[in-house]
Short mmCIF file of C-alpha atoms and ligand atoms in Angstrom, two decimals:
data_model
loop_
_atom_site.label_atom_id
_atom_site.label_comp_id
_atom_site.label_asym_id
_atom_site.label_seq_id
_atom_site.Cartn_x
_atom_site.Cartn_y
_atom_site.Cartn_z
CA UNK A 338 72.00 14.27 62.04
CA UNK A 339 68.05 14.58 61.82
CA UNK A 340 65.85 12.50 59.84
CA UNK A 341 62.44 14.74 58.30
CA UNK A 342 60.07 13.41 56.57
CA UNK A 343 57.27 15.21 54.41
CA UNK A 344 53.86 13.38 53.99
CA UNK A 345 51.70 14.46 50.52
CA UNK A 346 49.74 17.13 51.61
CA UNK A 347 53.05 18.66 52.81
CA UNK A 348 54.63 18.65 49.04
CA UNK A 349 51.20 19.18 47.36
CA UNK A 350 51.72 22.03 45.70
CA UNK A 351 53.86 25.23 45.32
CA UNK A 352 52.77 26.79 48.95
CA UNK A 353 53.02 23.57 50.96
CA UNK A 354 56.57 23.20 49.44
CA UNK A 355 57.43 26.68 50.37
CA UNK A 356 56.79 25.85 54.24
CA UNK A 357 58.83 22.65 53.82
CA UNK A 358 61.27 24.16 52.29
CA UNK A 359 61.33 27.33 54.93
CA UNK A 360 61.12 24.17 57.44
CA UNK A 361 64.52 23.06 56.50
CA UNK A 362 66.38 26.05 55.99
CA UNK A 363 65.45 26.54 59.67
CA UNK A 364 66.28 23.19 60.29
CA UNK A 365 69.72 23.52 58.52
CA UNK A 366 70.57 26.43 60.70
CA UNK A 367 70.21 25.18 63.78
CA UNK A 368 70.79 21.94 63.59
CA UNK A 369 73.43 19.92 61.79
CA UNK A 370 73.35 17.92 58.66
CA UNK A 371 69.83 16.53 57.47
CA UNK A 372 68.04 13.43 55.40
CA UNK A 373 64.82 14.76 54.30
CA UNK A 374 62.54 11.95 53.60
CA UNK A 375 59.54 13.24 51.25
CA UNK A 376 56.29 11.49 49.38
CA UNK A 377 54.98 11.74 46.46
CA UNK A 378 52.45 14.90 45.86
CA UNK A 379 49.14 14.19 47.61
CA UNK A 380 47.09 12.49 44.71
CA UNK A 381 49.80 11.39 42.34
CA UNK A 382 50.55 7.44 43.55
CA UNK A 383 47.02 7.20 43.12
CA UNK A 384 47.14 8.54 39.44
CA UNK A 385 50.70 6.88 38.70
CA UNK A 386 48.58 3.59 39.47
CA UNK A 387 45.81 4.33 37.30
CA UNK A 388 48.11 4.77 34.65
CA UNK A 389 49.87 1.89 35.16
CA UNK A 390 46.50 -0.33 34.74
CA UNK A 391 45.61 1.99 31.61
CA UNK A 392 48.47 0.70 30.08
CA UNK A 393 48.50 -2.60 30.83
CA UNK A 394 45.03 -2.20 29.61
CA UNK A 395 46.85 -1.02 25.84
CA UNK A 396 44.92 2.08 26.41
CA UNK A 397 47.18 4.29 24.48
CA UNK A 398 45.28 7.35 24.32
CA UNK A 399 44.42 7.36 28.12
CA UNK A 400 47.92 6.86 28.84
CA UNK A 401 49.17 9.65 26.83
CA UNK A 402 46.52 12.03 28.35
CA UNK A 403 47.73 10.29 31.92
CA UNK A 404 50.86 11.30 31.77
CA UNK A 405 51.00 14.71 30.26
CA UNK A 406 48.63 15.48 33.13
CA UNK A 407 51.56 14.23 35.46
CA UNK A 408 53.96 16.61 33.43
CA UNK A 409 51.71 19.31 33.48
CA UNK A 410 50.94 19.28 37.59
CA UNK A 411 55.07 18.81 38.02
CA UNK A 412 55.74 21.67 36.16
CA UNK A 413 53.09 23.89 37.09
CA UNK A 414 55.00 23.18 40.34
CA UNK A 415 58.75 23.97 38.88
CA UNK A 416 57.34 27.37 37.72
CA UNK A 417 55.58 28.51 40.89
CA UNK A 418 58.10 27.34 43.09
CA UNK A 419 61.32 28.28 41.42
CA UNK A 420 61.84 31.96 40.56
CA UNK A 421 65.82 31.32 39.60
CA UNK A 422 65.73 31.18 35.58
CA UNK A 423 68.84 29.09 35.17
CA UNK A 424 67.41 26.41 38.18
CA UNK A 425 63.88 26.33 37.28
CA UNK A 426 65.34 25.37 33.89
CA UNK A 427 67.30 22.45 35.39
CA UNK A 428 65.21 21.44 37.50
CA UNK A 429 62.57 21.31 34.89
CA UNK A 430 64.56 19.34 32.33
CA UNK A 431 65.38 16.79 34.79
CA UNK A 432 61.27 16.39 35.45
CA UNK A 433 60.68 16.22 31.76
CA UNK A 434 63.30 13.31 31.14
CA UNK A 435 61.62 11.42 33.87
CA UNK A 436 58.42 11.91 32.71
CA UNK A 437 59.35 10.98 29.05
CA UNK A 438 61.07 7.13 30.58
CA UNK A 439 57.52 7.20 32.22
CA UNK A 440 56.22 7.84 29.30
CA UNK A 441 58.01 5.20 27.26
CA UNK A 442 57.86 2.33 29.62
CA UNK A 443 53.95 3.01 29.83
CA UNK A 444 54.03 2.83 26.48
CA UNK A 445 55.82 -0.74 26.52
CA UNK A 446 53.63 -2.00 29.28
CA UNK A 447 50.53 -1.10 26.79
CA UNK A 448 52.12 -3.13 23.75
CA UNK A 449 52.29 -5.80 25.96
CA UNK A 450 49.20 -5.11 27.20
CA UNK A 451 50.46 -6.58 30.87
CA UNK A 452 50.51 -4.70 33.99
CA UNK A 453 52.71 -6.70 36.79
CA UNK A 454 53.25 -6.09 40.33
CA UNK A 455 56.72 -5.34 39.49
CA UNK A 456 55.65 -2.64 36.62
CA UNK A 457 53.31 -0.68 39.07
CA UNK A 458 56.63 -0.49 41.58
CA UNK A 459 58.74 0.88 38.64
CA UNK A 460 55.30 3.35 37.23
CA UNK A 461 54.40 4.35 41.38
CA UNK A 462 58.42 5.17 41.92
CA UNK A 463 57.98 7.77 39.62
CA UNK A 464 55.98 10.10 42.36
CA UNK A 465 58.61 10.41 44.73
CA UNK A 466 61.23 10.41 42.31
CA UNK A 467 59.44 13.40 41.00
CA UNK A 468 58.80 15.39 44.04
CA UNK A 469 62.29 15.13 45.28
CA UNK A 470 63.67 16.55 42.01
CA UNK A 471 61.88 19.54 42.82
CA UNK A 472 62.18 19.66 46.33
CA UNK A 473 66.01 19.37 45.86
CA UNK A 474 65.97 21.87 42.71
CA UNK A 475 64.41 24.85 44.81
CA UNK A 476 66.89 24.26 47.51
CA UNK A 477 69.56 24.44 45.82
CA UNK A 478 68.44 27.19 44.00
CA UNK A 479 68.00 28.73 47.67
CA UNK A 480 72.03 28.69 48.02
CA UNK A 481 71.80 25.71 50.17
CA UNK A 482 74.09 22.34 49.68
CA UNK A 483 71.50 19.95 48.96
CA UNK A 484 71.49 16.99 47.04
CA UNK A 485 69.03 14.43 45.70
CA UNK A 486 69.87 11.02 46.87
CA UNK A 487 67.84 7.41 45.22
CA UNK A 488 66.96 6.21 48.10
CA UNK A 489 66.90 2.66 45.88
CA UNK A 490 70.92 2.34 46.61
CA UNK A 491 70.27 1.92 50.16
CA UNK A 492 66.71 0.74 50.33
CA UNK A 493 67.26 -3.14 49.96
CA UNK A 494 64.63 -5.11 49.68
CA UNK A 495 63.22 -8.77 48.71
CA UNK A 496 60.78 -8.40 45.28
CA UNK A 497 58.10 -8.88 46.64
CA UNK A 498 57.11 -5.91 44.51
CA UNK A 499 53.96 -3.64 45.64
CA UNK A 500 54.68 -4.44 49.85
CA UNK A 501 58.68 -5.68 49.96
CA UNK A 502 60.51 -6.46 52.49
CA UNK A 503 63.31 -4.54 54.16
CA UNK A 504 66.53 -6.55 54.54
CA UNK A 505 67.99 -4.70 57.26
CA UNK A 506 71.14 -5.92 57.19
CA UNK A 507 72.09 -4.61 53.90
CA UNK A 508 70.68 -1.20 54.63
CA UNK A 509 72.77 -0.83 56.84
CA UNK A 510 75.84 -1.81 54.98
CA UNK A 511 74.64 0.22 51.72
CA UNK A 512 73.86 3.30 53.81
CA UNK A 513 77.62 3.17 55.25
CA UNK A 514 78.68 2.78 51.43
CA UNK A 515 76.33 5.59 50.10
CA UNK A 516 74.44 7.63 52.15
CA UNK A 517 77.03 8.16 54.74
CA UNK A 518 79.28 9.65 52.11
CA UNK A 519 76.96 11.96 50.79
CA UNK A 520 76.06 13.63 54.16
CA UNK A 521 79.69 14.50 54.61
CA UNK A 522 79.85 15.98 51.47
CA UNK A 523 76.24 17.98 51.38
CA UNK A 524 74.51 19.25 54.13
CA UNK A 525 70.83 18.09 52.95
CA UNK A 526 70.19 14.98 51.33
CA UNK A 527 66.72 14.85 49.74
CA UNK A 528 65.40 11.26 49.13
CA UNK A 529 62.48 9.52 48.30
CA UNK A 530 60.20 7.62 50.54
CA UNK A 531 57.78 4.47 49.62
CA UNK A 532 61.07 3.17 46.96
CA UNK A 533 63.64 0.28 47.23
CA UNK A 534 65.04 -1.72 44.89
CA UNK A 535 66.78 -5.46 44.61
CA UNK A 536 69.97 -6.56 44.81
CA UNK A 537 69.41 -6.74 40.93
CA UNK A 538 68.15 -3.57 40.52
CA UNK A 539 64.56 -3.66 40.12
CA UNK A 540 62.70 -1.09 41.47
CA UNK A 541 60.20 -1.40 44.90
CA UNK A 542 57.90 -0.14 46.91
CA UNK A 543 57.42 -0.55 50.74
CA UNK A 544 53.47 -1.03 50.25
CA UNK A 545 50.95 2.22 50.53
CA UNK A 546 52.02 5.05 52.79
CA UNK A 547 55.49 3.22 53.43
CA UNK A 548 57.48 6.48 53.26
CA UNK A 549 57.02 6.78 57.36
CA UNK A 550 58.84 3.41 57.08
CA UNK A 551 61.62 4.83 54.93
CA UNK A 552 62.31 7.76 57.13
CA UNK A 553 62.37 5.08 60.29
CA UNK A 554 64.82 2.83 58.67
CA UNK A 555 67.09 5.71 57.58
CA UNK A 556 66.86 7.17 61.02
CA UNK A 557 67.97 4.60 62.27
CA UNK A 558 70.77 2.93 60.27
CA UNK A 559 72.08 6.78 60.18
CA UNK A 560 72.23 7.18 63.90
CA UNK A 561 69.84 10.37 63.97
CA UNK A 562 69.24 12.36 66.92
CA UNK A 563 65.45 12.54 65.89
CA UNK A 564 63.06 11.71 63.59
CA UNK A 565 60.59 14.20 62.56
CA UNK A 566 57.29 13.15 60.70
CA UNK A 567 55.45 16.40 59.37
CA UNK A 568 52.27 16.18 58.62
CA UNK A 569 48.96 18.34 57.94
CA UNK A 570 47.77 17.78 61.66
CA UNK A 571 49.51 18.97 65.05
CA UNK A 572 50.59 15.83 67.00
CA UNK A 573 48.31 12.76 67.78
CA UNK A 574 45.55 14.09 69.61
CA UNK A 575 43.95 13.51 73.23
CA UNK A 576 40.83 12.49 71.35
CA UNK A 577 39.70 13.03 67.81
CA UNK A 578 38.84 16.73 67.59
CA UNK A 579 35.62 15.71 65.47
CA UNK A 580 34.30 13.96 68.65
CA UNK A 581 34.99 16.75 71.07
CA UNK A 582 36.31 20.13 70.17
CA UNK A 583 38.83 20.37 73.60
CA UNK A 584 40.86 17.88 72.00
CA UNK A 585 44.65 19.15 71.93
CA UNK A 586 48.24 17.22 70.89
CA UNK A 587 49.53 15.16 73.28
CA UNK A 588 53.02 16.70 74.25
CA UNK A 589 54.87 12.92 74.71
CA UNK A 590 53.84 9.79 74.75
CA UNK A 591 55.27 6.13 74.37
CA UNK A 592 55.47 3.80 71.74
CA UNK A 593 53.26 1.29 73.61
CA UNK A 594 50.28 3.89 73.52
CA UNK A 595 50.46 4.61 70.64
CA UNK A 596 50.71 0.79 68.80
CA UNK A 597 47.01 0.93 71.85
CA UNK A 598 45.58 3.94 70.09
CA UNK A 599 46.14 2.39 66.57
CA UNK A 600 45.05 -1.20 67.40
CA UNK A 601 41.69 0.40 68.73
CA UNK A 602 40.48 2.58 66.11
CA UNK A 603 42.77 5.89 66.02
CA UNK A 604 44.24 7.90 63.31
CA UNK A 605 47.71 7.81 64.35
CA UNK A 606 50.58 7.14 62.34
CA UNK A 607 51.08 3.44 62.03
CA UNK A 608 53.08 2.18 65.05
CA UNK A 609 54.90 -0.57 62.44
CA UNK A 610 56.12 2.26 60.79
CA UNK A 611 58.27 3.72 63.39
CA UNK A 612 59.16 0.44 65.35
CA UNK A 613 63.09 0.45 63.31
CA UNK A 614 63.62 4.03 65.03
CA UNK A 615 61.94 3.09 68.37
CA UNK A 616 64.03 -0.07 68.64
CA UNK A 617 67.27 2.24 68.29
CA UNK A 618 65.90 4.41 70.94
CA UNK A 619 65.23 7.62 68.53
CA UNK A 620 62.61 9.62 69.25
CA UNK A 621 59.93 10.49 66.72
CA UNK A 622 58.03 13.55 66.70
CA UNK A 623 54.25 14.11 64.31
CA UNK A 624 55.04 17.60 63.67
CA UNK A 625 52.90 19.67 61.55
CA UNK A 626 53.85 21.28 58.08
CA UNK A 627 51.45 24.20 58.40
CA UNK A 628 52.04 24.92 61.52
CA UNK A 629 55.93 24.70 62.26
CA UNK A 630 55.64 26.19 66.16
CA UNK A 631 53.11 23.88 67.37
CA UNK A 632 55.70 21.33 69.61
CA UNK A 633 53.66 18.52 68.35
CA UNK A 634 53.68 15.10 69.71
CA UNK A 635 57.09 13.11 70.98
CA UNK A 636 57.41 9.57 70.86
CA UNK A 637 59.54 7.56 72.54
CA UNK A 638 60.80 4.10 74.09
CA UNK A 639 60.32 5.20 77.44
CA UNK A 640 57.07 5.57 79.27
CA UNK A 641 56.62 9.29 79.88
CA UNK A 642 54.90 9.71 83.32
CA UNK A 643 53.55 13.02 83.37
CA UNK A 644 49.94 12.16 84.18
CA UNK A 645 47.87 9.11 84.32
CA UNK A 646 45.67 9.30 80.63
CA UNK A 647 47.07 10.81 77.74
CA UNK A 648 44.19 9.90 75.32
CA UNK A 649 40.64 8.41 74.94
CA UNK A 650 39.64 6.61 71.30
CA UNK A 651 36.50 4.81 70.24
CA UNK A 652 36.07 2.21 68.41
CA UNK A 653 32.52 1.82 66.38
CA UNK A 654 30.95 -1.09 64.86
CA UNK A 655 31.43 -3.44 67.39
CA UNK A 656 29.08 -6.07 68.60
CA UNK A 657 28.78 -7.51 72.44
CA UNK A 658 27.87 -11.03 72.64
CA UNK A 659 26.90 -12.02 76.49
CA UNK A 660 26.06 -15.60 77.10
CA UNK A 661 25.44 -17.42 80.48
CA UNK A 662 26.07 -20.60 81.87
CA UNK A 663 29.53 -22.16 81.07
CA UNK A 664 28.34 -24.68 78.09
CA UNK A 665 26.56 -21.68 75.53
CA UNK A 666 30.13 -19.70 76.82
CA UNK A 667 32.09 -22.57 75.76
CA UNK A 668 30.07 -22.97 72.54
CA UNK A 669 30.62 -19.19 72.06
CA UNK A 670 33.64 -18.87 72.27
CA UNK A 671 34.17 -22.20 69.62
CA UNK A 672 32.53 -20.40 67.32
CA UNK A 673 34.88 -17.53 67.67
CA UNK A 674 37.51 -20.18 66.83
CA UNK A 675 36.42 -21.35 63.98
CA UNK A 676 35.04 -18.56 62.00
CA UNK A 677 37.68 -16.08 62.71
CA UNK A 678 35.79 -13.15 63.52
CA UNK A 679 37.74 -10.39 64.77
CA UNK A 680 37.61 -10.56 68.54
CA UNK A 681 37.77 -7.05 70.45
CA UNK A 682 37.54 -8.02 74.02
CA UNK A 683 36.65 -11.51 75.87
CA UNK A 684 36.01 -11.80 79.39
CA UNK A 685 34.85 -14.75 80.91
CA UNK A 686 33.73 -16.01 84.24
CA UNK A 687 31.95 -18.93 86.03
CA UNK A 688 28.94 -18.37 84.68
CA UNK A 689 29.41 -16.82 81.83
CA UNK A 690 31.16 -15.03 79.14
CA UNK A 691 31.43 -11.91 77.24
CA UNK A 692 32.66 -11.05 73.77
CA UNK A 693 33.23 -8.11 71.69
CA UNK A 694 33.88 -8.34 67.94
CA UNK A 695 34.31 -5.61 65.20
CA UNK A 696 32.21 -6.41 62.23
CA UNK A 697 33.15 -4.34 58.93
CA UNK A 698 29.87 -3.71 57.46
CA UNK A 699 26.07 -4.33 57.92
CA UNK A 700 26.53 -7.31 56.45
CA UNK A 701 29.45 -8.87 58.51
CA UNK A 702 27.41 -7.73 61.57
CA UNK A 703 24.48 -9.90 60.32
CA UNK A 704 26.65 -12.62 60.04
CA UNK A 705 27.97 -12.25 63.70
CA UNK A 706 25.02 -11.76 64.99
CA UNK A 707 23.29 -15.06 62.80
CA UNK A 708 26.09 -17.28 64.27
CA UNK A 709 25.02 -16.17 68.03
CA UNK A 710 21.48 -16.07 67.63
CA UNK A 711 20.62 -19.03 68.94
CA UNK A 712 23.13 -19.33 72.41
CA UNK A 713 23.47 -16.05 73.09
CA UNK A 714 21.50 -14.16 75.80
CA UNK A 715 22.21 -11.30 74.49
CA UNK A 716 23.82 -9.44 71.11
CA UNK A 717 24.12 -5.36 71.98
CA UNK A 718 25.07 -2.93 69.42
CA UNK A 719 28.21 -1.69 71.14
CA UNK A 720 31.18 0.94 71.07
CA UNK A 721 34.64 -0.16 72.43
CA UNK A 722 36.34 2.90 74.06
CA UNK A 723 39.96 2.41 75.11
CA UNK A 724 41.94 5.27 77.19
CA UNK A 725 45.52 5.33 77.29
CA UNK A 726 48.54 6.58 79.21
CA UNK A 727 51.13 5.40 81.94
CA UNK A 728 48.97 4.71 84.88
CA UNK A 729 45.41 3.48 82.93
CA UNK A 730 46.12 0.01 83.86
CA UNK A 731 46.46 0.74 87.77
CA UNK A 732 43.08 -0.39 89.48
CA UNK A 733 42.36 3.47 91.05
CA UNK A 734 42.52 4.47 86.79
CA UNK A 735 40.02 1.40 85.61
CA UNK A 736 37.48 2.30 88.59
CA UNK A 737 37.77 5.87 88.06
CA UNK A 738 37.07 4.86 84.20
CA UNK A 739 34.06 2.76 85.23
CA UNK A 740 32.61 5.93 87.35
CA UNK A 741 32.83 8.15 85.03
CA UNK A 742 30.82 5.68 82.45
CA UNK A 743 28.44 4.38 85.13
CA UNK A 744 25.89 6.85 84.30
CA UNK A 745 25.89 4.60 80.43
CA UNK A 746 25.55 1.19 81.69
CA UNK A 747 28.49 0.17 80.52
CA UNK A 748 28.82 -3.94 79.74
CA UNK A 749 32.37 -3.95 81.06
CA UNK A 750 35.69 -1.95 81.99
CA UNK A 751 38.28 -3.77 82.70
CA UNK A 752 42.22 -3.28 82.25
CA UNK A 753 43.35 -4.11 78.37
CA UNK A 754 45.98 -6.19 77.39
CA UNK A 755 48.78 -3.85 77.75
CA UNK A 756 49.25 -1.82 81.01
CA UNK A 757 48.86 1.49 79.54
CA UNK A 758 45.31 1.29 78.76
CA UNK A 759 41.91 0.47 80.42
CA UNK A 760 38.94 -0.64 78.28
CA UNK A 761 35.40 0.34 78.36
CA UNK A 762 31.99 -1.33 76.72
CA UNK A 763 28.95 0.68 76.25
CA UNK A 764 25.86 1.08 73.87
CA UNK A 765 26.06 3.02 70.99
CA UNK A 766 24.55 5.61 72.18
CA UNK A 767 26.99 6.28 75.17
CA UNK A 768 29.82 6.06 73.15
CA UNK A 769 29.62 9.91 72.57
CA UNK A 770 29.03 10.81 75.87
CA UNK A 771 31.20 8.53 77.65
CA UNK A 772 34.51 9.77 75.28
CA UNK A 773 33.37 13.20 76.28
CA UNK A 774 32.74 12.44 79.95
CA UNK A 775 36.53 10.78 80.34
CA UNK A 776 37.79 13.25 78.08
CA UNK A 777 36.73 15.63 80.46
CA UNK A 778 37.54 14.60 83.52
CA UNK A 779 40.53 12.59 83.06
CA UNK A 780 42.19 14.72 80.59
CA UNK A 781 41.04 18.00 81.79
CA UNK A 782 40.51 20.99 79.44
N1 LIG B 888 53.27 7.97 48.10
C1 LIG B 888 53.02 6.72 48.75
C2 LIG B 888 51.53 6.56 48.99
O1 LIG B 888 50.76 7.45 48.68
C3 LIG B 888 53.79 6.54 50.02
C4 LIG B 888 53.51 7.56 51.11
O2 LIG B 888 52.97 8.62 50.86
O3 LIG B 888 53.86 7.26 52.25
O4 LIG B 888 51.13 5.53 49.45
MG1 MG B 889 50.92 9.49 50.31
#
């Protein structure tokens, strides 16, 4: 059994949906049964919200006009996706008497004039309820033995509503009671992302973008083979492709790079996401939607060895604070303590220290940089780049790293935390160069 999930972009709109749904048919053929895991279309958790707060604002009017846009997107969708009369039909009735219990709780919420955490779960379920009716609609209208599966009987979790918890346990119990079953009976099951519900029956959500989550936890309380997250890009990248044009997908990488990657700036997939599938040993592949053939990026458990450095990231806004002399390094690094600032790097030595913090905006940095003013030697303006893979913590990989950048300056390289990656400082400026310098040579073409 394989595990697929569909991000936003990928159920958008009529032609996206087409690919997914050409995705799985392939799928289907040559593999055996499948748990399709899809979002909400790209746009519409953010507009469910907004009409949540409308109506808990008793704005009656905007509410109305909210949700008959909803109806109007979802069908325009039903019409262009469907050609089957008696199916699109179906299909569309069972959108329109979702959207009309929208309609009517909204309307309830606005008498009340309250909008609670546990009303924007029930209002934001709505998107992937929605796009899985469709999904599951065309597919059967395809000829293929699909089903649409609430993923709130197996999804257990605690209330609290907006970002619940997962209770594991009973997943795994409800998924033998109900999801289990299904599969023998239908070859896809189509079911939402981002949802749970209670042991009482109140409706969840995993917190914003949890349907990664979903497809992880499924994966792995089903046993899949795989897990396969589609998205609207072609793997996780060697570097980010607006940076330097060479970048490519990395072919496989592990789970330890990639939790690197996201802690230091990258766009990858959140590593939390996938840890229930990684801790069952299931590989997860960021596949892309649009472009089915691309072999996209494999992650595993296991350290792939292939070459030394998979990937090279950069993380901006940071600030370098160098002090000498052990009592302004001890005074440095108590004010690190006690005002919490987010802490990038440290390095410290007999006679002195360094440390690199990420500030979030100008004025975080100026409040950084106030604190240090008067003990530090110096406060640089500074990029943190951080390259990964299975042999960046060996010393040959962190001098090779601190070659390459020597041209820059840099203020340190030094081996991270983890053994996969090596860490570099530089100014600003060099950031640029530098990620295209070890993208270059360590990566290659
Ligand atoms: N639809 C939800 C969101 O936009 C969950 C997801 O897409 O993963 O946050
Ligand atoms: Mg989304």
């Amino acid at each position: 059994m394989d595990v697929l999930k569909f991000g936003g972009t990928s159920v958008a709109n009529a032609d996206a949906l087409r690919k997914v749904i050409a995705i799985v048919q392939e799928r289907h053929v040559s593999s055996q049964r499948l748990v399709a895991v899809l979002s909400a279309t790209s746009g519409t958790t953010d507009a469910l919200l907004a009409l949540a707060r409308a109506a808990g604002r008793g704005l009656f009017d905007e509410v109305a006009m909210r949700v008959e846009d909803l109806r109007d997107r979802h069908f325009g969708i039903v019409d262009d996706l469907i050609s089957g009369g008696a199916a699109r039909l179906s299909t569309r009735e069972r959108v329109s008497s979702m959207i009309d219990s929208l309609s009517s709780y909204c309307q309830g919420m606005a008498f009340l004039g309250e909008c609670t955490p546990q009303s924007l779960d029930e209002v934001a379920s709505h998107g992937e309820r929605l796009s899985t009716t469709i999904v599951a609609g065309a597919l059967q209208d395809a000829g293929l033995n699909a089903v649409w599966f609430d993923a709130r009987s197996v999804i257990r979790t605690n209330d609290a509503f907006t970002e619940a918890l997962v209770q594991f346990s009973d997943v795994v119990r409800l998924t033998e009671q109900h999801l289990i079953p299904t599969l023998q009976l239908h070859d896809i099951v189509i079911t939402q992302g981002f949802i749970g519900s209670t042991a009482d029956g109140r409706t969840t959500t995993l917190g914003r973008g949890g349907s990664d989550y979903s497809a992880a936890i499924l994966g792995a309380t089903c046993g899949a083979r795989t897990i396969d997250i589609y998205t609207d890009v072609s793997g996780i990248y060697t570097t980010d492709p607006r940076l330097v044009p060479e970048a490519r997908p990395v072919p496989a990488m592990s789970f330890r790079e990639v939790r690197e990657l996201a802690l230091y700036g990258a766009k990858v997939l959140h590593p939390d996401t996938i840890e229930p599938a990684i801790a069952k040993s299931i590989p997860v592949r960021v596949l892309n939607t649009f472009q089915p053939d691309a072999p996209g990026t494999i992650i595993t458990a296991e350290q792939p060895t292939d070459v030394a450095i998979h990937a090279i990231t950069m993380l901006k806004q940071c600030l370098a604070v160098r002090s000498v002399g052990a009592s302004s390094s001890r005074q440095a690094q108590h004010i690190a303590d006690a005002s919490g600032f987010p802490v990038v790097l440290q390095l410290s030595w007999l006679e002195g220290s360094l440390m690199v913090f990420r500030y979030r905006d100008a004025e975080h940095a100026e409040h950084i940089k106030a604190a240090y003013e008067n003990i530090a030697e110096h406060i640089d303006d500074v990029v943190t780049i951080v390259a990964v893979g299975p042999h960046a913590g060996r010393a040959d990989a962190i001098a090779e790293v601190a070659r390459i950048a020597a041209p820059f300056e840099p203020l340190a390289v030094t081996s991270g935390i983890s053994p996969v990656s090596v860490v570099g400082v530089v100014n600003e400026r060099g950031g640029l160069p530098v990620v295209r310098a070890l993208h270059d040579q360590l990566v290659g073409p």
